[in-house]
XYZ file of C-alpha atoms in Angstrom:
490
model
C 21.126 -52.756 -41.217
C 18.448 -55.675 -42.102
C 17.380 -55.341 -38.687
C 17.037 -51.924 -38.981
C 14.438 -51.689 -41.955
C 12.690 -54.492 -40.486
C 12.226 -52.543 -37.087
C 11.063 -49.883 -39.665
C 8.635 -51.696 -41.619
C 6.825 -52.689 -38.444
C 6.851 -49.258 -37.152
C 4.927 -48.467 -39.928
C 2.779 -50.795 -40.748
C 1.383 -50.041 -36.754
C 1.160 -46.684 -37.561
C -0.843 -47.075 -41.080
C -2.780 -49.829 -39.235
C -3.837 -47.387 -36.367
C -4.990 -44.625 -38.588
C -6.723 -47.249 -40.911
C -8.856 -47.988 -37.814
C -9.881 -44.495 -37.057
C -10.832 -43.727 -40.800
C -12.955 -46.294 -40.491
C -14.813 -45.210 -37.271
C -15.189 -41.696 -35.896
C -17.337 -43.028 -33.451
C -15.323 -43.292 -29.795
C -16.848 -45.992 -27.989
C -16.162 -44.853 -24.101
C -16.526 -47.722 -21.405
C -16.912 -46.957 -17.987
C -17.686 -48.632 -14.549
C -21.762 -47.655 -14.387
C -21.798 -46.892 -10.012
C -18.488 -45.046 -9.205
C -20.004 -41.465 -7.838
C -19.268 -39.045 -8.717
C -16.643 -39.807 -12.011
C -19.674 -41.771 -13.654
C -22.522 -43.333 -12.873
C -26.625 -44.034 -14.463
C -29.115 -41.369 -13.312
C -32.361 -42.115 -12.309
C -33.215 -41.786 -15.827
C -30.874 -44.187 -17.016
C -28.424 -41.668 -18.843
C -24.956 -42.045 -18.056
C -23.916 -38.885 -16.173
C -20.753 -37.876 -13.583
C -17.601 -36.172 -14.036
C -15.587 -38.159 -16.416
C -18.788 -38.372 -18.810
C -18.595 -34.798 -18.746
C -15.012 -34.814 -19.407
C -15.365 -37.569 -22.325
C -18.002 -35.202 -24.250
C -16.340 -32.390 -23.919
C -13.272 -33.872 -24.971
C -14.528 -35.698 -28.211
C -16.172 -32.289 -28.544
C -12.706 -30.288 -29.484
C -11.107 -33.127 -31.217
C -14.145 -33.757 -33.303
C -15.466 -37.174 -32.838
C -18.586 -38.805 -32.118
C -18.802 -40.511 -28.786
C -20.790 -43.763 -27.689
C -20.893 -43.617 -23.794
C -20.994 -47.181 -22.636
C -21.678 -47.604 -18.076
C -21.488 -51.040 -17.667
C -20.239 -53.175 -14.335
C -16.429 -53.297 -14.194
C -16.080 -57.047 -14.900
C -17.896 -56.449 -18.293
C -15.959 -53.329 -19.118
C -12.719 -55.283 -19.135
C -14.556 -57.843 -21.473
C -15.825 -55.531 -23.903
C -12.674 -53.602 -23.837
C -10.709 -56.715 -24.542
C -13.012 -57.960 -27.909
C -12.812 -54.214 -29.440
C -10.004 -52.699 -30.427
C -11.252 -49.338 -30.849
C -12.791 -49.257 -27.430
C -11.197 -46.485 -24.645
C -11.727 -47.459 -21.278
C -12.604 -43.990 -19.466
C -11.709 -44.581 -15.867
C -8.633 -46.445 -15.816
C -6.028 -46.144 -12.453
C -2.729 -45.962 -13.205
C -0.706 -48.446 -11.854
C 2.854 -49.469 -13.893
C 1.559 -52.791 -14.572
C -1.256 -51.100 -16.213
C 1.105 -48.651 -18.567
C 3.011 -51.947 -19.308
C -0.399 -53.733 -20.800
C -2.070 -50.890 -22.145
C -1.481 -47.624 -24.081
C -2.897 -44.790 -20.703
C -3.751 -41.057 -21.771
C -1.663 -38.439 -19.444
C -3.817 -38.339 -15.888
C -7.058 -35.820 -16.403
C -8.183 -36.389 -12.319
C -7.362 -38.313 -9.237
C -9.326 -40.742 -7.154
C -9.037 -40.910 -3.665
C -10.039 -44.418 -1.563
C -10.522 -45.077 2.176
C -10.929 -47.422 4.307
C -14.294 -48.034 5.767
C -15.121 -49.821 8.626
C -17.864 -51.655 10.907
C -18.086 -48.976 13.819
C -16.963 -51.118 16.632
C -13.481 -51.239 14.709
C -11.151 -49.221 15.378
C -8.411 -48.360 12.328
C -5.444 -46.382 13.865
C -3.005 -47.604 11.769
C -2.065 -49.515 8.661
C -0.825 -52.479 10.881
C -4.344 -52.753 11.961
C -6.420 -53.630 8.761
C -3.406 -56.728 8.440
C -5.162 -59.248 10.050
C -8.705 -57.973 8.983
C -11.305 -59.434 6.421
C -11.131 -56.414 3.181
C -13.621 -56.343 0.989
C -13.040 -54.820 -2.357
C -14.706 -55.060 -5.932
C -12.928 -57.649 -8.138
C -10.543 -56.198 -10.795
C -10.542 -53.055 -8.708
C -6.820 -51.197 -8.391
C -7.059 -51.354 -4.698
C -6.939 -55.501 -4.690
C -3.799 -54.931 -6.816
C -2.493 -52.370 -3.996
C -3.503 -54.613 -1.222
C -2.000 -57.683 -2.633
C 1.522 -55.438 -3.549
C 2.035 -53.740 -0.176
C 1.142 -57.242 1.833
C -1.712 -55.084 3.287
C -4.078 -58.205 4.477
C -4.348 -61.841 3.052
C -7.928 -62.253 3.589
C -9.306 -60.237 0.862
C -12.966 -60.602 0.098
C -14.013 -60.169 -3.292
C -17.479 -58.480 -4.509
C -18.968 -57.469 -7.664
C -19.790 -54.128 -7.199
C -19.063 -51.202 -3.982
C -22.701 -51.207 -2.632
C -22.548 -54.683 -2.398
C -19.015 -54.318 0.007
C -20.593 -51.295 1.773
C -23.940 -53.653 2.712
C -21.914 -56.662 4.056
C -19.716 -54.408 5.719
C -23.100 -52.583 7.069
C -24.327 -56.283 8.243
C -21.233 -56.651 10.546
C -20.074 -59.651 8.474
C -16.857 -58.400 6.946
C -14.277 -56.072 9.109
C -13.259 -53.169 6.476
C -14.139 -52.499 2.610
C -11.236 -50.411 0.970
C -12.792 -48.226 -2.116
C -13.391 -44.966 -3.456
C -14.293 -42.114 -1.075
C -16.795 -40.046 -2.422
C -18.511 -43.145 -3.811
C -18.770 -44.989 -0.419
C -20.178 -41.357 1.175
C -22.659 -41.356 -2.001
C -23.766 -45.205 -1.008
C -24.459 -44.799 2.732
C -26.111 -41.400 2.626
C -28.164 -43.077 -0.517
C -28.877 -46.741 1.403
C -29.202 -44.897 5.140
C -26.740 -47.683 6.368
C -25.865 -47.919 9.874
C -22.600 -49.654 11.450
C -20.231 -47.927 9.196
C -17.179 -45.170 9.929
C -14.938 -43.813 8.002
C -11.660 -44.158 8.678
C -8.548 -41.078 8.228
C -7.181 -43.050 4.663
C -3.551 -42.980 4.763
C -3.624 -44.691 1.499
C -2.187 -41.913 -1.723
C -5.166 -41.116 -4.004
C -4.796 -42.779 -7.605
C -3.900 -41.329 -10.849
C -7.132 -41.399 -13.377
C -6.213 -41.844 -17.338
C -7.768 -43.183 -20.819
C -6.412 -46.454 -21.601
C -6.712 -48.031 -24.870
C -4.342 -50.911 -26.935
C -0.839 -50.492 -26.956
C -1.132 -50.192 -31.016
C -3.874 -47.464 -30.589
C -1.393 -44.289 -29.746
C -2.334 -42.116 -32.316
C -6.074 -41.904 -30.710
C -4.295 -41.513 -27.425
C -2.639 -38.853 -28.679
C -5.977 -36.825 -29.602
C -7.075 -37.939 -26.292
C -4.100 -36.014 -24.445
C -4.655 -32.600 -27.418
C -8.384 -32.874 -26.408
C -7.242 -32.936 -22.259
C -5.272 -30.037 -22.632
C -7.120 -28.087 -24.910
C -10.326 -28.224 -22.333
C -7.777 -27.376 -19.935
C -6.814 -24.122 -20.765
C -10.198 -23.217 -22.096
C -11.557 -23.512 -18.754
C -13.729 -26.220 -19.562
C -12.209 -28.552 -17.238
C -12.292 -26.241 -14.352
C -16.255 -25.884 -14.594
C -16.937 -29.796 -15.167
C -14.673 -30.149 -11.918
C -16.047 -27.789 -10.022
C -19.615 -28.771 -10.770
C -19.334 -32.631 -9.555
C -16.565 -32.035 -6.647
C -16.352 -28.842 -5.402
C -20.056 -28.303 -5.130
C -20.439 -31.818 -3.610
C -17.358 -31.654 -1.249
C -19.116 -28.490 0.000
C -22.583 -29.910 0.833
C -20.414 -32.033 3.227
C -18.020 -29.847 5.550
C -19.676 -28.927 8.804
C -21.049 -25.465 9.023
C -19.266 -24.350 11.637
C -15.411 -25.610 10.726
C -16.665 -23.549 7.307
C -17.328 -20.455 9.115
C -14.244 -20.917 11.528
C -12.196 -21.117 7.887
C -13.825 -18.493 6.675
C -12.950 -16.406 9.509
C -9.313 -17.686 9.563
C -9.086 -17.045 5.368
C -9.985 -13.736 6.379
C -7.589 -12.575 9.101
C -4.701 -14.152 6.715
C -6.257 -12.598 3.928
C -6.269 -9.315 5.481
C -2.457 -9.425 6.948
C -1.263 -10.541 4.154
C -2.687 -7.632 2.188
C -1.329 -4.942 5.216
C 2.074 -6.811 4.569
C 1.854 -6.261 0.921
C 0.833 -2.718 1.381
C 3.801 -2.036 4.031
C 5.976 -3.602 1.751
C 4.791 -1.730 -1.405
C 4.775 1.392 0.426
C 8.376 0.864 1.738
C 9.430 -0.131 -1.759
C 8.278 2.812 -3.161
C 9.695 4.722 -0.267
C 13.005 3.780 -0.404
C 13.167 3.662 -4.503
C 11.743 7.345 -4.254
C 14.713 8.546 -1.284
C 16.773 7.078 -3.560
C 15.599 8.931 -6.952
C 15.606 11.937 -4.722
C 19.256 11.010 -3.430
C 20.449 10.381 -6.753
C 18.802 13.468 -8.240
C 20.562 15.898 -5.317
C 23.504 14.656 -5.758
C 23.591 14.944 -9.763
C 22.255 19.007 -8.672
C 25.175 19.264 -6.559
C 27.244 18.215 -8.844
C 26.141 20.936 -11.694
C 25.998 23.530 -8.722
C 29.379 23.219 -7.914
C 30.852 23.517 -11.415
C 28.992 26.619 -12.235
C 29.026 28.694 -9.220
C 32.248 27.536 -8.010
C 33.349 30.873 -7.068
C 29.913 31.876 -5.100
C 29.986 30.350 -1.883
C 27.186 32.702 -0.724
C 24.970 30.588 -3.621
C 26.181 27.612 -3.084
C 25.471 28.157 0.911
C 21.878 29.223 -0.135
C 21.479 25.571 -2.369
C 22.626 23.361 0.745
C 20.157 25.394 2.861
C 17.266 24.221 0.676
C 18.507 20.951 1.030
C 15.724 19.203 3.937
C 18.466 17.014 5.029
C 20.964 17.324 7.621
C 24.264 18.349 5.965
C 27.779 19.267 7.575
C 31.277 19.074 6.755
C 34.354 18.228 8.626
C 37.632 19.100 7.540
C 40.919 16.282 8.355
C 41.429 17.938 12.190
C 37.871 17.325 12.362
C 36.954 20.928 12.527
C 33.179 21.540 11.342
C 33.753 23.531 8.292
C 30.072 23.614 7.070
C 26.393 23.153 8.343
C 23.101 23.715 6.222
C 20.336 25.178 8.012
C 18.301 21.732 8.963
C 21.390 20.809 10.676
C 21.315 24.033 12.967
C 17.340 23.886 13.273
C 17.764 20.477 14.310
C 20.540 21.159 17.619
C 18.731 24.124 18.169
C 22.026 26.790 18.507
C 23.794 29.278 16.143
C 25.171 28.671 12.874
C 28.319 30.779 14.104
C 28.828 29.126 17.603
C 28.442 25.484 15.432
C 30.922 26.569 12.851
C 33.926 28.089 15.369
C 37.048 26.644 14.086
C 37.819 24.368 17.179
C 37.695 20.871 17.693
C 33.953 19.608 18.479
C 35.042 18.449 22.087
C 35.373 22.141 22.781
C 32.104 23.423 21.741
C 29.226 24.219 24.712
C 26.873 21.997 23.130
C 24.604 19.148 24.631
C 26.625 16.232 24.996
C 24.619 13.904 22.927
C 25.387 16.023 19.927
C 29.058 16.095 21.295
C 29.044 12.793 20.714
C 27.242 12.438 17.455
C 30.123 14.851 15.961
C 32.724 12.949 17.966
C 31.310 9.952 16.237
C 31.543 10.923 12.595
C 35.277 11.595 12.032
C 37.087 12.332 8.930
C 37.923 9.782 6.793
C 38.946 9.071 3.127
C 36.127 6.273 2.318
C 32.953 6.297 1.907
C 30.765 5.208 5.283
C 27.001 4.218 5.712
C 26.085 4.388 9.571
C 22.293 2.774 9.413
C 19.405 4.132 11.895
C 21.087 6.287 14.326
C 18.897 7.393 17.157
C 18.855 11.103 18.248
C 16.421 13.537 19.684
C 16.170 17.196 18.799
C 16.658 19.649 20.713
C 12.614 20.160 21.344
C 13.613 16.202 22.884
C 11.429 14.206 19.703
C 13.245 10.921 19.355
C 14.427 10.514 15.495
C 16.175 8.092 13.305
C 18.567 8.715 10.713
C 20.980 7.031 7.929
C 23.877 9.320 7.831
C 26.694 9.033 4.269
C 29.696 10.244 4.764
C 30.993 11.265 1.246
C 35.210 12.085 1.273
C 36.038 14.852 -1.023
C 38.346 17.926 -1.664
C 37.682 21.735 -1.554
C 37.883 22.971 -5.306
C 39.379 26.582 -3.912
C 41.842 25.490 -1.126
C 42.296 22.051 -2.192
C 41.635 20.896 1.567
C 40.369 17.083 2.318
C 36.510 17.307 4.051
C 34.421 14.935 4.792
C 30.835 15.451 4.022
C 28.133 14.115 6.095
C 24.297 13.969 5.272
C 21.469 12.501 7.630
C 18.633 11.730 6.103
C 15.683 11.633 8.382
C 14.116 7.596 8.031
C 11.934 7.862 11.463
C 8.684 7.432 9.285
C 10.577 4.498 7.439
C 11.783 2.855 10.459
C 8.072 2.809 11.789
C 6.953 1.220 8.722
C 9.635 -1.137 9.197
C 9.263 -2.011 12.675
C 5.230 -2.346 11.999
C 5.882 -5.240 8.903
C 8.015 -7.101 11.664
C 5.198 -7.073 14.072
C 2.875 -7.827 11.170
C 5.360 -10.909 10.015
C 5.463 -12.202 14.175
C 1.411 -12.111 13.830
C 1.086 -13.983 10.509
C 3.928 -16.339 12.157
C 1.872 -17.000 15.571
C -1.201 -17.313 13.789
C -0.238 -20.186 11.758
C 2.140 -21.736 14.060
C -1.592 -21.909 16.553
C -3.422 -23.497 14.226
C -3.963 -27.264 14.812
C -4.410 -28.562 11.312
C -1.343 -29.371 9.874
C 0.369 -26.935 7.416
C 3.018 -26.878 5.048
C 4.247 -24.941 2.024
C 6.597 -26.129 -0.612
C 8.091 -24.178 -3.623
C 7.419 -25.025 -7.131
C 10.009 -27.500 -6.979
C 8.175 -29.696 -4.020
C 10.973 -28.822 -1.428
C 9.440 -27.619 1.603
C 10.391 -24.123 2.706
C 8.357 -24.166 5.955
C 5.588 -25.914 8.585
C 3.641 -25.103 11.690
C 4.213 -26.442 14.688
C 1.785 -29.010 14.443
C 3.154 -30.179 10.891
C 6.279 -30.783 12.801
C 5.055 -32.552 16.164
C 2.670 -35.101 14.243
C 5.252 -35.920 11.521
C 8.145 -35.549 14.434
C 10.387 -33.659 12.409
C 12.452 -30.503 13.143
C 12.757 -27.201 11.168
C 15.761 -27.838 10.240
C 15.934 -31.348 9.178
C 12.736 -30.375 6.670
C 13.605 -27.188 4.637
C 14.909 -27.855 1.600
C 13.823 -31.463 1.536
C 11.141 -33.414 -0.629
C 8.963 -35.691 0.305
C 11.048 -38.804 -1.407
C 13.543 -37.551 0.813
C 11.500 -37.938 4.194
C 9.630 -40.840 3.467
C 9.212 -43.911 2.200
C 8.212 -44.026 -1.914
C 4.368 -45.419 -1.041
C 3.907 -42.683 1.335
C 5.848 -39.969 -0.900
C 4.040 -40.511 -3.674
């Protein structure tokens, strides 16, 4: 119990301590590397500018504070953050050790690194950089990743990127291993030569606030403020302005208009898919209202005109569905008129009371009687082809419905055929539609892959499966964690 209130008493005193410390300074001093393109850097007028500036203003904005935007080189960053407590270092990776030391905001972006090389090296593989001189900026994440995953042992340290790109541009060095967009941004700035860029097959990096572990009530703010210009849309608009824009400037024209052309055709099936299926929806909810709604008439007919059959004859007549009746000898007992428009003979030669085999009729409507006999269940006999007797091929769904004669108390079976040629078009068309939108992405090279909103894949192209040599069936269902290693999952 004296343990207890002691645990207590500290508790508190951390969290008294850390609001003491913002009451006395509503001033959030933001440190940041000063030449990581596009997430911040100095403009040619020496303002600090780039995404996470952006992000930090508009941020300090909603929560109400005053902010003091520090760019500095990332060796003094680390010093200034480490003689102020009330300091927030703006770019921080997220790496565990990292969450261990210091108090990180929940991730606002991602950074993505690659590896970039002299031109007369070739990088297939991760094996290959192993034996090869790395150059990286000291304190960076990626000599931490390096270093963990036993990526190379001769790791070159440098103060700054644009000093790793320029060796590397020299030929002295093999590979320097940092930030994407940022390398891009040096060698189109510089115009160096000797320098590729390799396909990274490192995971792109986690971006959070980071302040002292004591600090977590500002931290807090930090995270209301991140998702507050979140769902404003503020975020979207400072994203789009310093990557999307940028990313843009930098995809060859002509992959851009093949995509474009490629959105468009999957754009456009997909709609004709949606349509079909909308249409069939409303197609088969409105047969059924009109099922439903027929049968419910029937119903009411049949208790108030019991005693007219010459009515009740003239109702199933209106009726633009195939109806007829067979009694338990399978004798046709009834027929509406669409069922004798349909064969094409007499309602008095169709309703002779003989067996169907008898009748002169053409034998495929021999056979279609023949093929609905009486029975004492319900039965659903789905897209039956027959032509009429003009020889147009249709399709129906034909219901047989079991029930007994109110007047003679005889057992019939009623059949109706409704006429689904139109639906079975539609139907047929959204397969052909489905096999298109199935060959078009199983013939595209790039790799593709959809997961549900779970992260369990639920399909791939062909090419998905032949570069990651995997099979349908061994990937459906699965997650990434459970196809690869953790580094490469994550």
């Amino acid at each position: 119990m004296k343990h207890i209130k002691t645990i207590s008493l500290i508790l508190l005193i951390l969290i008294l301590k850390s609001s003491f410390i913002l009451a006395q300074n509503d001033t959030i001093i933001f440190l940041s590397d000063r030449n990581l393109y596009p997430y911040e850097f100095v403009d040619n007028f020496g303002e600090p500018v780039g995404f996470d500036v952006d992000i930090m203003n508009a941020i300090a904005n909603v929560i109400d504070y005053d902010t003091d935007i520090k760019l500095v080189p990332w060796a003094e960053v680390l010093k200034e953050f480490s003689e102020k407590k009330n300091n927030i270092v703006a770019c921080m990776i997220y790496s565990k050790e990292r969450s261990k030391k210091y108090c990180l905001s929940k991730p606002f972006n991602i950074i993505s690194y690659s590896i970039f090389t002299r031109k007369d090296l070739i990088i297939n593989t991760l094996d290959d950089i192993k034996s090869k001189k790395i150059i990286v900026q000291k304190g960076d994440i990626a000599q931490d990743y390096l270093i963990e995953n036993n990526y190379s042992p001769n790791i070159i340290e440098v103060e700054n990127q644009e000093k790793a790109l320029k060796l590397l541009s020299s030929g002295k060095y093999d590979c320097a291993y940092i930030p994407k967009l940022l390398g891009l941004k040096i060698i189109e700035k510089l115009e160096l030569k000797n320098i590729s860029v390799s396909i990274s097959p490192f995971p792109s990096k986690e971006i959070c606030f980071a302040t002292y572990k004591t600090n977590t009530l500002l931290i807090s703010k930090i995270n209301k403020g991140i998702d507050i210009i979140k769902k404003s849309g503020e975020y979207s608009k400072i994203y789009t302005k310093w990557f999307v824009s940028y990313q843009n400037q930098h995809l060859n024209k002509s992959f851009i208009r093949g995509l474009i052309i490629i959105g468009i055709l999957l754009f456009a099936i997909i709609l004709v898919v949606l349509f079909w299926i909308w249409l069939l929806k409303r197609q088969v909810k409105q047969k059924t209202i009109e099922i439903n709604n027929e049968l419910n008439q029937r119903k009411q007919i049949q208790k108030q005109l019991v005693s007219s059959e010459k009515r009740t004859r003239q109702i199933i007549n209106l009726v633009p569905y195939i109806i007829f009746a067979k009694d338990e000898k399978n004798n046709i007992i009834l027929a509406n008129k669409a069922a004798v428009d349909f064969i094409g003979i007499s309602a008095n030669e169709l309703l002779i009371k003989k067996k169907v085999k008898n009748l002169t009729v053409n034998n495929k409507y021999v056979e279609l009687f023949k093929k609905i006999q009486y029975s004492d269940t319900k039965q659903f006999i789905p897209k039956y082809p027959i032509e009429d007797y003009k020889g147009n091929k249709k399709t129906f769904n034909l219901m047989t419905i079991p029930y007994t004669e109110y007047s003679s108390n005889e057992k019939v079976t009623l059949v109706i055929a409704i006429d689904i040629t139109s639906q079975n078009k539609i139907e047929n068309s959204l397969i052909r539609e489905k096999s298109i939108l199935h060959s078009i992405i199983h013939s595209i090279p790039d790799l593709v892959f959809y997961k549900d909103i779970d992260g369990k894949y639920i399909g791939a192209n062909s090419s998905f499966l032949d570069f990651y040599n995997l099979k349908t069936k061994n990937l459906i269902g699965k997650t990434d964690y459970e196809l690869y290693d953790n580094n490469k999952a994550d």
